[in-house]
């Protein structure tokens, strides 16, 4: 029988003295569950697939492909094609337009998750069911027990999790479409009354604050509530690392008002949402000592270690900091005085896949372990021409009760096993490449090259806070352009030749095809870095969000193509720099 994780009902709890035992019991059950499912991965995967296919035997999609009630792996792989979003979009559109017949799933579709990935400029819509949401909640209930093995006592304090909410939309057929993060937050709020979860109240912000659709009011009061609980906070986080960086930027701008509120115990009149005001006023009390602490730290203008200074008991930072987020680890180290960076999960709107079971590893060493009950996973070898990896990366396909052989689009590298379940590190998304000629530069390579070059800024006490890239074909030969936003913390001016030199370091870090085309064939021109004004990447985010992307799942695009985005970035450029020479490259041809 497939292992299940039974949570303890709150009514089972007799007295608070029993609480410690119940926490230990809760953690033990979760860890046993992980051990059991990872030890029987193959068996469980077989069962998961068989259950999905049995329950959905009569749905239109599987019938259309002639699966005919078969539930074995071989027939499934033979009959069902590997698909991208575009292939199933017509079916998804039918559901979104109100067709309630069992097209992809026998269970009614209850809502859509909106993915940060887009299709034709619009967010992808991922159909969800009540059962799938419950499964996701179960996935999240494993997180804190895993952490508790490394940092015990987390149930005794609180955590800040910066969240970014947007208004939900409805499809023409009336189904709610919202980011997974919002749906999960709302669902978590729904179950806390029914289920014993020692970490249920771990967030410093009440739900009214997190779910407030007005960005400014929500972020302001999330910070305010976090500050009011400053001694109880044991961890600070956001789903993606960019969320913490955004929150600190917000603090830099608004600390003065926050201090006023804390000093007087009064909420700034700009916070107008009645339910937010009512809830925050229950937390906010006049506290001049705390106000002085916040003021003394923020007024210095140095943000080094600000997290640990304002929340002195913080033990770790919890946020996804792998993949395109790895670039933020430097700035998070700076803000936290190098607290452990815990990148706990690998998830997507399509499926919540995997956990980091050794969460205190450095971001570069993190491997995630699949939770085999979350879906039926397949891994396809990646076409070697698509990548520059020496080892054998795989691209993952997922199958759950709504998507069949659906290509996630991420490239993963299997690094080992937890019991009998694959562990992997996240490499990149499959199709993000810069290309001028025959060169194909992927996200990881750009990231590494930029990191190498940005090291040159450290001597000026400056850091690269954001970047993106663009293949500029408007001139012949075309060339790579990097847009850099630099934080000049030390106020030491950077001579233009330093950035010119960064261009060369980037080029020298790129692959051999690039260098051959650049040095020998000369079909690629000198790489250009355009330094943009501080705040440009905030404008880019605002722009992307105004087009319908989800704020909580927003990730700075590391490669841009749209003319409107290029225009925005160019109009904020303050200087531009080209490689003064060719990169060093020895050609053997
Ligand atoms: P979304 O569809 O908006 O939920 O975004 C899901 C995508 O975020 C995944 O397909 C990955 O590309 C990225 N992602 C999620 N978790 C991680 C992680 N731990 N490390 C790197 N990238 C991640």
mmCIF file of N, CA, C and O and ligand atoms in Angstrom, residues 114-117 240 320 322-323 343 345-349 368 408 410 426 429 553 555, ligand 1:
data_model
loop_
_atom_site.group_PDB
_atom_site.id
_atom_site.type_symbol
_atom_site.label_atom_id
_atom_site.label_comp_id
_atom_site.label_asym_id
_atom_site.label_seq_id
_atom_site.Cartn_x
_atom_site.Cartn_y
_atom_site.Cartn_z
ATOM 1 N N UNK A 114 -1.506 30.088 -12.350
ATOM 2 C CA UNK A 114 -0.873 30.832 -13.445
ATOM 3 C C UNK A 114 0.638 30.715 -13.278
ATOM 4 O O UNK A 114 1.187 31.092 -12.249
ATOM 5 N N UNK A 115 1.276 30.180 -14.294
ATOM 6 C CA UNK A 115 2.720 29.962 -14.222
ATOM 7 C C UNK A 115 3.461 31.228 -14.613
ATOM 8 O O UNK A 115 2.948 32.050 -15.366
ATOM 9 N N UNK A 116 4.707 31.375 -14.127
ATOM 10 C CA UNK A 116 5.497 32.537 -14.543
ATOM 11 C C UNK A 116 5.996 32.357 -15.977
ATOM 12 O O UNK A 116 6.421 33.310 -16.615
ATOM 13 N N UNK A 117 5.955 31.114 -16.451
ATOM 14 C CA UNK A 117 6.318 30.896 -17.851
ATOM 15 C C UNK A 117 5.147 31.373 -18.714
ATOM 16 O O UNK A 117 3.999 31.323 -18.293
ATOM 17 N N UNK A 240 11.117 33.049 -3.716
ATOM 18 C CA UNK A 240 12.337 33.203 -4.501
ATOM 19 C C UNK A 240 13.196 34.313 -3.881
ATOM 20 O O UNK A 240 12.667 35.271 -3.294
ATOM 21 N N UNK A 320 14.409 30.135 -2.398
ATOM 22 C CA UNK A 320 15.030 29.442 -3.528
ATOM 23 C C UNK A 320 16.169 30.307 -4.053
ATOM 24 O O UNK A 320 15.977 31.470 -4.441
ATOM 25 N N UNK A 322 18.739 28.776 -6.056
ATOM 26 C CA UNK A 322 19.458 28.036 -7.107
ATOM 27 C C UNK A 322 18.941 28.501 -8.470
ATOM 28 O O UNK A 322 17.987 29.264 -8.550
ATOM 29 N N UNK A 323 19.598 28.052 -9.534
ATOM 30 C CA UNK A 323 19.187 28.448 -10.884
ATOM 31 C C UNK A 323 19.377 29.940 -11.085
ATOM 32 O O UNK A 323 20.383 30.529 -10.649
ATOM 33 N N UNK A 343 17.795 26.687 0.540
ATOM 34 C CA UNK A 343 16.971 26.698 -0.675
ATOM 35 C C UNK A 343 16.137 25.424 -0.612
ATOM 36 O O UNK A 343 16.582 24.365 -1.017
ATOM 37 N N UNK A 345 13.132 24.030 -1.673
ATOM 38 C CA UNK A 345 12.223 23.256 -2.531
ATOM 39 C C UNK A 345 12.514 23.482 -4.010
ATOM 40 O O UNK A 345 13.067 24.513 -4.399
ATOM 41 N N UNK A 346 12.089 22.525 -4.798
ATOM 42 C CA UNK A 346 12.060 22.699 -6.252
ATOM 43 C C UNK A 346 10.610 22.452 -6.661
ATOM 44 O O UNK A 346 10.092 21.345 -6.484
ATOM 45 N N UNK A 347 9.974 23.501 -7.131
ATOM 46 C CA UNK A 347 8.537 23.425 -7.390
ATOM 47 C C UNK A 347 8.188 24.144 -8.692
ATOM 48 O O UNK A 347 8.956 24.969 -9.163
ATOM 49 N N UNK A 348 7.042 23.816 -9.215
ATOM 50 C CA UNK A 348 6.510 24.650 -10.294
ATOM 51 C C UNK A 348 5.001 24.633 -10.169
ATOM 52 O O UNK A 348 4.449 23.848 -9.388
ATOM 53 N N UNK A 349 4.357 25.474 -10.941
ATOM 54 C CA UNK A 349 2.900 25.497 -10.895
ATOM 55 C C UNK A 349 2.343 24.151 -11.343
ATOM 56 O O UNK A 349 1.252 23.760 -10.956
ATOM 57 N N UNK A 368 18.250 18.409 -4.880
ATOM 58 C CA UNK A 368 16.860 18.214 -4.460
ATOM 59 C C UNK A 368 16.496 16.748 -4.644
ATOM 60 O O UNK A 368 16.966 16.096 -5.588
ATOM 61 N N UNK A 408 8.373 19.901 -18.540
ATOM 62 C CA UNK A 408 8.497 21.033 -17.612
ATOM 63 C C UNK A 408 9.400 22.115 -18.193
ATOM 64 O O UNK A 408 9.201 23.300 -17.957
ATOM 65 N N UNK A 410 12.730 22.310 -17.625
ATOM 66 C CA UNK A 410 13.926 22.571 -16.818
ATOM 67 C C UNK A 410 14.960 21.497 -17.117
ATOM 68 O O UNK A 410 14.607 20.347 -17.349
ATOM 69 N N UNK A 426 19.593 21.637 -10.016
ATOM 70 C CA UNK A 426 18.875 22.389 -11.053
ATOM 71 C C UNK A 426 19.899 23.100 -11.921
ATOM 72 O O UNK A 426 20.773 23.788 -11.400
ATOM 73 N N UNK A 429 16.603 26.546 -17.339
ATOM 74 C CA UNK A 429 15.457 26.248 -18.206
ATOM 75 C C UNK A 429 15.994 25.924 -19.589
ATOM 76 O O UNK A 429 17.032 26.441 -19.994
ATOM 77 N N UNK A 553 5.843 34.969 -8.113
ATOM 78 C CA UNK A 553 6.696 34.014 -8.805
ATOM 79 C C UNK A 553 7.653 34.707 -9.777
ATOM 80 O O UNK A 553 8.329 34.055 -10.555
ATOM 81 N N UNK A 555 10.646 36.237 -11.639
ATOM 82 C CA UNK A 555 12.090 36.062 -11.630
ATOM 83 C C UNK A 555 12.636 36.976 -12.722
ATOM 84 O O UNK A 555 12.092 36.997 -13.821
HETATM 85 P P1 LIG B 1 6.270 28.718 -12.012
HETATM 86 O O1 LIG B 1 5.711 27.919 -13.145
HETATM 87 O O2 LIG B 1 6.005 30.177 -12.103
HETATM 88 O O3 LIG B 1 5.808 28.133 -10.734
HETATM 89 O O4 LIG B 1 7.862 28.572 -12.053
HETATM 90 C C1 LIG B 1 8.418 27.294 -11.977
HETATM 91 C C2 LIG B 1 9.853 27.364 -12.415
HETATM 92 O O5 LIG B 1 10.641 28.039 -11.415
HETATM 93 C C3 LIG B 1 10.485 25.981 -12.525
HETATM 94 O O6 LIG B 1 10.130 25.309 -13.712
HETATM 95 C C4 LIG B 1 11.951 26.355 -12.461
HETATM 96 O O7 LIG B 1 12.420 26.818 -13.713
HETATM 97 C C5 LIG B 1 11.961 27.514 -11.445
HETATM 98 N N1 LIG B 1 12.285 26.943 -10.116
HETATM 99 C C6 LIG B 1 11.457 26.418 -9.210
HETATM 100 N N2 LIG B 1 12.125 25.931 -8.147
HETATM 101 C C7 LIG B 1 13.437 26.170 -8.395
HETATM 102 C C8 LIG B 1 14.649 25.907 -7.697
HETATM 103 N N3 LIG B 1 14.676 25.325 -6.504
HETATM 104 N N4 LIG B 1 15.819 26.289 -8.277
HETATM 105 C C9 LIG B 1 15.827 26.897 -9.478
HETATM 106 N N5 LIG B 1 14.717 27.191 -10.178
HETATM 107 C C10 LIG B 1 13.541 26.814 -9.654
#
